[in-house]
């Protein structure tokens, strides 16, 4: 179950956090993984660790906001591994400011990484995913990282929420477009609750600052209480969901939104 033997996956923003955990899990499940990030040192280290554990990994420097950077990343992946079966659009940033506080530059940056990055990644990978889908019984797959903030409102960061809501509907719309065109590329989104990564920790600090305090333990506790399951998520919780969506076990899923949130949106 949930195997990726013989498949090649490209993951953006996978130097650390959810992407890093997913690259490790996918390599364990038999995939060759290409990791793209702006954090070169951390990304090279993650690829090295995967190789040391017996997997096959490549690190490529990638800024998801730049079309030329995507083209170079795809070239390097194809050169090393010969094909592409799975794209994980994972790179993302959080801002943590309200509508009145965020600057126009901050908003433009959120759009560039969280939205333009997903569109450019999809476009760059598309010819390769189409080609591999044509020769595979279950087609190829794209998994987009949205958020619970792409399903319900976020009092902390409405601009982030706007970008993740965009990812949710871009996922459904590309699933429909590629289906109509007969590409056999499944496109699904995943919606994490609060996950204890660098970004998660950034949200605790920002929530504290918004309340005029620097007690991040208190805001971590508030975040934990928002999850009926009684804990925050860890990167591996989300990696398992991404692996499932990328695998042939999800062969009848496209345009779906997989919620992995400890009950956050059930309330
Ligand atoms: P993270 O900050 O630990 O990792 C994000 C990665 O994206 C980093 O390695 C970063 O360098 C990379 N990145 C940022 N800008 C980039 C760019 N321009 N080009 C290439 N790479 C870039 O965060 P994470 O928690 O692992 O988040 C991964 C994804 O999951 C994001 O899309 C995030 O919005 C989403 N998400 C996270 C949470 C959470 O609570 N942590 C919740 C819901 C959704």
Tab-separated table of C-alpha atoms and ligand atoms in Angstrom:
chain	number	residue	atom	x	y	z
A	1	UNK	CA	0.000	0.000	0.000
A	2	UNK	CA	1.055	3.618	-0.616
A	3	UNK	CA	4.132	2.604	-2.599
A	4	UNK	CA	5.875	4.747	-5.194
A	5	UNK	CA	8.260	2.143	-6.604
A	6	UNK	CA	9.805	3.288	-9.883
A	7	UNK	CA	8.262	6.763	-9.656
A	8	UNK	CA	10.029	10.120	-9.739
A	9	UNK	CA	8.668	12.914	-7.535
A	10	UNK	CA	9.533	16.620	-7.471
A	11	UNK	CA	8.781	18.497	-4.242
A	12	UNK	CA	9.057	22.279	-3.913
A	13	UNK	CA	10.051	23.749	-0.539
A	14	UNK	CA	11.275	20.362	0.677
A	15	UNK	CA	14.517	21.396	2.377
A	16	UNK	CA	12.709	21.161	5.742
A	17	UNK	CA	9.289	20.879	7.373
A	18	UNK	CA	6.380	19.091	5.709
A	19	UNK	CA	8.189	18.912	2.353
A	20	UNK	CA	11.326	17.444	3.914
A	21	UNK	CA	9.345	14.795	5.788
A	22	UNK	CA	7.440	13.963	2.592
A	23	UNK	CA	10.640	13.603	0.558
A	24	UNK	CA	11.978	11.158	3.177
A	25	UNK	CA	8.737	9.166	3.290
A	26	UNK	CA	8.452	9.028	-0.516
A	27	UNK	CA	12.060	7.842	-0.824
A	28	UNK	CA	11.282	5.121	1.756
A	29	UNK	CA	8.273	4.177	-0.366
A	30	UNK	CA	10.522	3.586	-3.394
A	31	UNK	CA	10.448	6.955	-5.206
A	32	UNK	CA	13.381	8.893	-6.578
A	33	UNK	CA	12.930	12.374	-5.140
A	34	UNK	CA	13.990	15.799	-6.380
A	35	UNK	CA	13.923	18.573	-3.804
A	36	UNK	CA	13.707	22.241	-4.811
A	37	UNK	CA	14.117	25.096	-2.329
A	38	UNK	CA	15.692	28.476	-1.708
A	39	UNK	CA	17.478	27.076	1.389
A	40	UNK	CA	20.392	25.502	-0.477
A	41	UNK	CA	22.437	24.266	2.465
A	42	UNK	CA	19.455	22.719	4.259
A	43	UNK	CA	18.157	21.223	0.996
A	44	UNK	CA	21.498	19.596	0.139
A	45	UNK	CA	21.619	18.188	3.664
A	46	UNK	CA	18.114	16.697	3.355
A	47	UNK	CA	19.045	15.076	0.014
A	48	UNK	CA	22.261	13.734	1.558
A	49	UNK	CA	20.365	12.212	4.492
A	50	UNK	CA	17.929	10.498	2.121
A	51	UNK	CA	20.835	9.026	0.140
A	52	UNK	CA	22.598	7.936	3.346
A	53	UNK	CA	19.407	6.052	4.281
A	54	UNK	CA	19.544	4.181	0.958
A	55	UNK	CA	17.231	6.393	-1.113
A	56	UNK	CA	17.828	8.340	-4.321
A	57	UNK	CA	17.621	12.116	-4.047
A	58	UNK	CA	18.604	15.258	-5.918
A	59	UNK	CA	18.692	18.812	-4.592
A	60	UNK	CA	18.093	21.707	-6.976
A	61	UNK	CA	18.083	25.381	-6.146
A	62	UNK	CA	14.546	26.668	-6.866
A	63	UNK	CA	12.721	29.925	-6.365
A	64	UNK	CA	9.100	28.984	-7.083
A	65	UNK	CA	8.241	32.563	-8.050
A	66	UNK	CA	10.555	32.463	-11.098
A	67	UNK	CA	9.642	30.689	-14.342
A	68	UNK	CA	13.309	30.271	-15.378
A	69	UNK	CA	14.081	28.685	-12.033
A	70	UNK	CA	11.309	26.103	-12.543
A	71	UNK	CA	12.596	25.353	-16.065
A	72	UNK	CA	16.112	24.718	-14.723
A	73	UNK	CA	14.751	22.541	-11.889
A	74	UNK	CA	12.746	20.406	-14.333
A	75	UNK	CA	15.777	20.057	-16.641
A	76	UNK	CA	17.965	18.885	-13.750
A	77	UNK	CA	15.322	16.395	-12.579
A	78	UNK	CA	14.791	14.965	-16.069
A	79	UNK	CA	18.539	14.765	-16.656
A	80	UNK	CA	19.123	12.834	-13.419
A	81	UNK	CA	16.005	10.644	-13.212
A	82	UNK	CA	14.696	10.576	-16.818
A	83	UNK	CA	11.018	11.340	-16.122
A	84	UNK	CA	8.529	12.911	-13.712
A	85	UNK	CA	5.478	11.163	-12.230
A	86	UNK	CA	4.571	13.293	-9.206
A	87	UNK	CA	4.683	17.024	-8.434
A	88	UNK	CA	4.178	18.272	-4.881
A	89	UNK	CA	3.596	22.041	-4.801
A	90	UNK	CA	4.592	22.451	-1.172
A	91	UNK	CA	6.611	25.687	-0.902
A	92	UNK	CA	4.655	28.319	0.989
A	93	UNK	CA	5.027	31.274	3.320
A	94	UNK	CA	2.925	32.715	6.125
A	95	UNK	CA	2.634	36.389	6.991
A	96	UNK	CA	0.590	36.578	10.182
A	97	UNK	CA	-0.640	40.139	9.820
A	98	UNK	CA	-4.169	41.482	9.593
A	99	UNK	CA	-5.613	43.320	6.592
A	100	UNK	CA	-4.729	46.698	8.131
A	101	UNK	CA	-1.206	45.732	9.197
A	102	UNK	CA	0.153	43.865	6.157
A	103	UNK	CA	2.012	46.006	3.633
A	104	UNK	CA	1.427	45.804	-0.107
A	105	UNK	CA	4.901	44.276	-0.502
A	106	UNK	CA	4.006	41.540	2.011
A	107	UNK	CA	0.769	40.793	0.160
A	108	UNK	CA	2.600	40.656	-3.196
A	109	UNK	CA	5.150	38.236	-1.702
A	110	UNK	CA	2.374	35.928	-0.384
A	111	UNK	CA	0.776	35.888	-3.821
A	112	UNK	CA	4.120	35.284	-5.556
A	113	UNK	CA	5.083	32.268	-3.427
A	114	UNK	CA	1.719	30.716	-2.487
A	115	UNK	CA	-0.181	31.297	-5.743
A	116	UNK	CA	2.185	32.151	-8.616
A	117	UNK	CA	4.563	29.453	-7.341
A	118	UNK	CA	1.831	26.803	-7.643
A	119	UNK	CA	0.779	27.960	-11.117
A	120	UNK	CA	4.366	28.068	-12.427
A	121	UNK	CA	5.169	24.669	-10.885
A	122	UNK	CA	2.108	23.109	-12.466
A	123	UNK	CA	2.956	24.588	-15.875
A	124	UNK	CA	6.626	23.579	-15.737
A	125	UNK	CA	5.850	19.997	-14.714
A	126	UNK	CA	2.884	19.522	-17.045
A	127	UNK	CA	4.647	18.273	-20.227
A	128	UNK	CA	6.620	15.724	-18.196
A	129	UNK	CA	3.598	14.576	-16.161
A	130	UNK	CA	1.605	14.171	-19.388
A	131	UNK	CA	4.346	12.068	-20.914
A	132	UNK	CA	4.669	9.765	-17.898
A	133	UNK	CA	0.867	9.473	-17.567
A	134	UNK	CA	0.626	8.202	-21.125
A	135	UNK	CA	2.805	5.210	-20.265
A	136	UNK	CA	1.350	4.376	-16.854
A	137	UNK	CA	-1.852	2.494	-15.943
A	138	UNK	CA	-2.815	5.005	-13.212
A	139	UNK	CA	-1.538	8.250	-14.731
A	140	UNK	CA	0.488	10.843	-12.852
A	141	UNK	CA	-0.281	13.091	-9.888
A	142	UNK	CA	-0.056	16.623	-8.501
A	143	UNK	CA	-0.536	17.332	-4.795
A	144	UNK	CA	-0.987	20.961	-3.752
A	145	UNK	CA	-0.406	22.127	-0.174
A	146	UNK	CA	-3.386	24.224	0.851
A	147	UNK	CA	-4.380	24.527	4.532
A	148	UNK	CA	-7.370	24.511	6.858
A	149	UNK	CA	-7.040	28.252	6.146
A	150	UNK	CA	-8.069	27.443	2.564
A	151	UNK	CA	-11.361	25.959	3.804
A	152	UNK	CA	-12.390	28.146	6.748
A	153	UNK	CA	-11.481	31.707	7.678
A	154	UNK	CA	-8.319	32.639	9.569
A	155	UNK	CA	-8.536	35.490	12.112
A	156	UNK	CA	-4.736	35.630	12.269
A	157	UNK	CA	-3.858	35.967	8.597
A	158	UNK	CA	-6.700	36.685	6.142
A	159	UNK	CA	-4.225	37.284	3.305
A	160	UNK	CA	-2.622	33.847	3.770
A	161	UNK	CA	-6.147	32.411	3.896
A	162	UNK	CA	-6.969	34.127	0.602
A	163	UNK	CA	-3.956	32.500	-1.080
A	164	UNK	CA	-4.765	29.043	0.323
A	165	UNK	CA	-8.419	29.367	-0.724
A	166	UNK	CA	-7.018	30.065	-4.192
A	167	UNK	CA	-4.937	26.881	-4.065
A	168	UNK	CA	-8.059	24.907	-3.076
A	169	UNK	CA	-10.006	26.034	-6.145
A	170	UNK	CA	-7.014	25.985	-8.508
A	171	UNK	CA	-6.677	22.306	-7.553
A	172	UNK	CA	-10.290	21.518	-8.396
A	173	UNK	CA	-10.174	23.569	-11.594
A	174	UNK	CA	-6.962	21.996	-12.919
A	175	UNK	CA	-8.371	18.549	-12.069
A	176	UNK	CA	-11.338	19.422	-14.298
A	177	UNK	CA	-9.212	21.007	-17.041
A	178	UNK	CA	-6.751	18.115	-17.243
A	179	UNK	CA	-9.624	15.603	-17.098
A	180	UNK	CA	-11.413	17.356	-19.963
A	181	UNK	CA	-8.195	17.326	-21.987
A	182	UNK	CA	-7.667	13.616	-21.306
A	183	UNK	CA	-4.255	14.082	-19.643
A	184	UNK	CA	-4.752	11.411	-16.916
A	185	UNK	CA	-3.126	13.663	-14.314
A	186	UNK	CA	-4.855	13.568	-10.941
A	187	UNK	CA	-4.763	16.832	-8.978
A	188	UNK	CA	-5.629	16.934	-5.277
A	189	UNK	CA	-5.057	19.307	-2.370
A	190	UNK	CA	-4.171	18.570	1.234
A	191	UNK	CA	-5.307	20.739	4.142
A	192	UNK	CA	-3.159	20.555	7.275
A	193	UNK	CA	-4.185	21.933	10.656
A	194	UNK	CA	-1.421	23.652	12.642
A	195	UNK	CA	1.774	21.655	12.154
A	196	UNK	CA	4.780	21.983	14.441
A	197	UNK	CA	7.317	23.068	11.803
A	198	UNK	CA	9.306	26.312	11.465
A	199	UNK	CA	6.166	27.840	9.959
A	200	UNK	CA	4.012	26.543	12.815
A	201	UNK	CA	6.399	28.102	15.321
A	202	UNK	CA	6.278	31.353	13.356
A	203	UNK	CA	2.484	31.390	13.818
A	204	UNK	CA	2.800	31.050	17.633
A	205	UNK	CA	5.236	33.977	17.760
A	206	UNK	CA	3.026	36.099	15.508
A	207	UNK	CA	-0.130	35.328	17.468
A	208	UNK	CA	1.700	36.312	20.662
A	209	UNK	CA	2.902	39.570	19.099
A	210	UNK	CA	-0.636	40.360	17.880
A	211	UNK	CA	-1.769	40.015	21.512
A	212	UNK	CA	1.028	42.305	22.679
A	213	UNK	CA	2.926	39.486	24.422
A	214	UNK	CA	5.961	37.313	23.773
A	215	UNK	CA	4.592	34.233	25.547
A	216	UNK	CA	4.740	31.785	22.637
A	217	UNK	CA	3.982	28.832	24.948
A	218	UNK	CA	0.587	30.401	25.721
A	219	UNK	CA	-0.248	30.842	22.035
A	220	UNK	CA	1.013	27.303	21.295
A	221	UNK	CA	-1.459	26.077	23.951
A	222	UNK	CA	-4.281	28.105	22.342
A	223	UNK	CA	-3.421	26.543	18.955
A	224	UNK	CA	-3.333	23.058	20.474
A	225	UNK	CA	-6.820	23.551	21.962
A	226	UNK	CA	-8.142	24.344	18.468
A	227	UNK	CA	-7.445	20.685	17.552
A	228	UNK	CA	-10.018	18.333	19.163
A	229	UNK	CA	-7.552	15.455	18.831
A	230	UNK	CA	-5.568	17.117	21.635
A	231	UNK	CA	-2.241	17.854	19.953
A	232	UNK	CA	-0.641	19.821	17.156
A	233	UNK	CA	0.256	18.016	13.950
A	234	UNK	CA	3.780	16.937	13.042
A	235	UNK	CA	5.227	17.026	9.535
A	236	UNK	CA	4.964	13.239	9.210
A	237	UNK	CA	1.162	13.386	9.729
A	238	UNK	CA	0.901	15.415	6.527
A	239	UNK	CA	3.602	13.495	4.656
A	240	UNK	CA	1.490	10.321	4.990
A	241	UNK	CA	-1.500	12.073	3.414
A	242	UNK	CA	0.611	13.466	0.563
A	243	UNK	CA	2.136	10.043	-0.089
A	244	UNK	CA	-1.346	8.521	-0.270
A	245	UNK	CA	-2.589	11.156	-2.740
A	246	UNK	CA	0.532	10.700	-4.897
A	247	UNK	CA	0.263	6.899	-4.921
A	248	UNK	CA	-1.837	4.688	-7.171
A	249	UNK	CA	-3.987	3.874	-4.088
A	250	UNK	CA	-5.619	7.262	-4.702
A	251	UNK	CA	-6.162	6.327	-8.359
A	252	UNK	CA	-9.855	7.337	-8.309
A	253	UNK	CA	-9.246	10.660	-6.553
A	254	UNK	CA	-8.950	13.927	-8.428
A	255	UNK	CA	-10.154	17.412	-7.503
A	256	UNK	CA	-10.384	16.263	-3.863
A	257	UNK	CA	-9.473	18.170	-0.717
A	258	UNK	CA	-7.919	15.842	1.876
A	259	UNK	CA	-8.267	17.351	5.344
A	260	UNK	CA	-5.590	16.252	7.870
A	261	UNK	CA	-6.273	18.600	10.764
A	262	UNK	CA	-6.889	16.789	14.059
A	263	UNK	CA	-10.531	17.899	13.866
A	264	UNK	CA	-9.797	21.649	13.483
A	265	UNK	CA	-12.476	22.163	10.818
A	266	UNK	CA	-15.005	19.746	12.365
A	267	UNK	CA	-16.133	22.387	14.886
B	1	LIG	P1	8.317	25.578	6.394
B	1	LIG	O1	8.477	27.044	6.502
B	1	LIG	O2	8.959	24.700	7.395
B	1	LIG	O3	8.751	25.054	4.939
B	1	LIG	C1	8.433	25.775	3.778
B	1	LIG	C2	9.555	25.594	2.788
B	1	LIG	O4	9.248	26.363	1.620
B	1	LIG	C3	10.913	26.087	3.332
B	1	LIG	O5	11.903	25.111	3.133
B	1	LIG	C4	11.158	27.341	2.505
B	1	LIG	O6	12.536	27.626	2.296
B	1	LIG	C5	10.442	26.989	1.209
B	1	LIG	N1	10.187	28.181	0.405
B	1	LIG	C6	9.696	29.380	0.799
B	1	LIG	N2	9.690	30.243	-0.221
B	1	LIG	C7	10.179	29.583	-1.299
B	1	LIG	C8	10.420	29.936	-2.646
B	1	LIG	N3	10.175	31.180	-3.107
B	1	LIG	N4	10.909	29.002	-3.487
B	1	LIG	C9	11.191	27.753	-3.032
B	1	LIG	N5	10.993	27.359	-1.766
B	1	LIG	C10	10.491	28.263	-0.905
B	1	LIG	O7	6.732	25.351	6.370
B	1	LIG	P2	5.857	24.000	6.412
B	1	LIG	O8	5.069	24.062	7.665
B	1	LIG	O9	6.663	22.810	6.114
B	1	LIG	O10	4.846	24.318	5.220
B	1	LIG	C11	4.806	23.601	3.998
B	1	LIG	C12	3.492	23.906	3.303
B	1	LIG	O11	2.397	23.516	4.140
B	1	LIG	C13	3.279	25.399	2.999
B	1	LIG	O12	2.659	25.544	1.742
B	1	LIG	C14	2.337	25.837	4.112
B	1	LIG	O13	1.588	26.978	3.748
B	1	LIG	C15	1.494	24.601	4.292
B	1	LIG	N6	0.851	24.528	5.601
B	1	LIG	C16	1.591	24.570	6.762
B	1	LIG	C17	0.929	24.542	7.987
B	1	LIG	C18	1.665	24.621	9.307
B	1	LIG	O14	1.008	24.834	10.347
B	1	LIG	N7	2.973	24.432	9.359
B	1	LIG	C19	-0.475	24.442	8.041
B	1	LIG	C20	-1.176	24.394	6.837
B	1	LIG	C21	-0.508	24.434	5.626
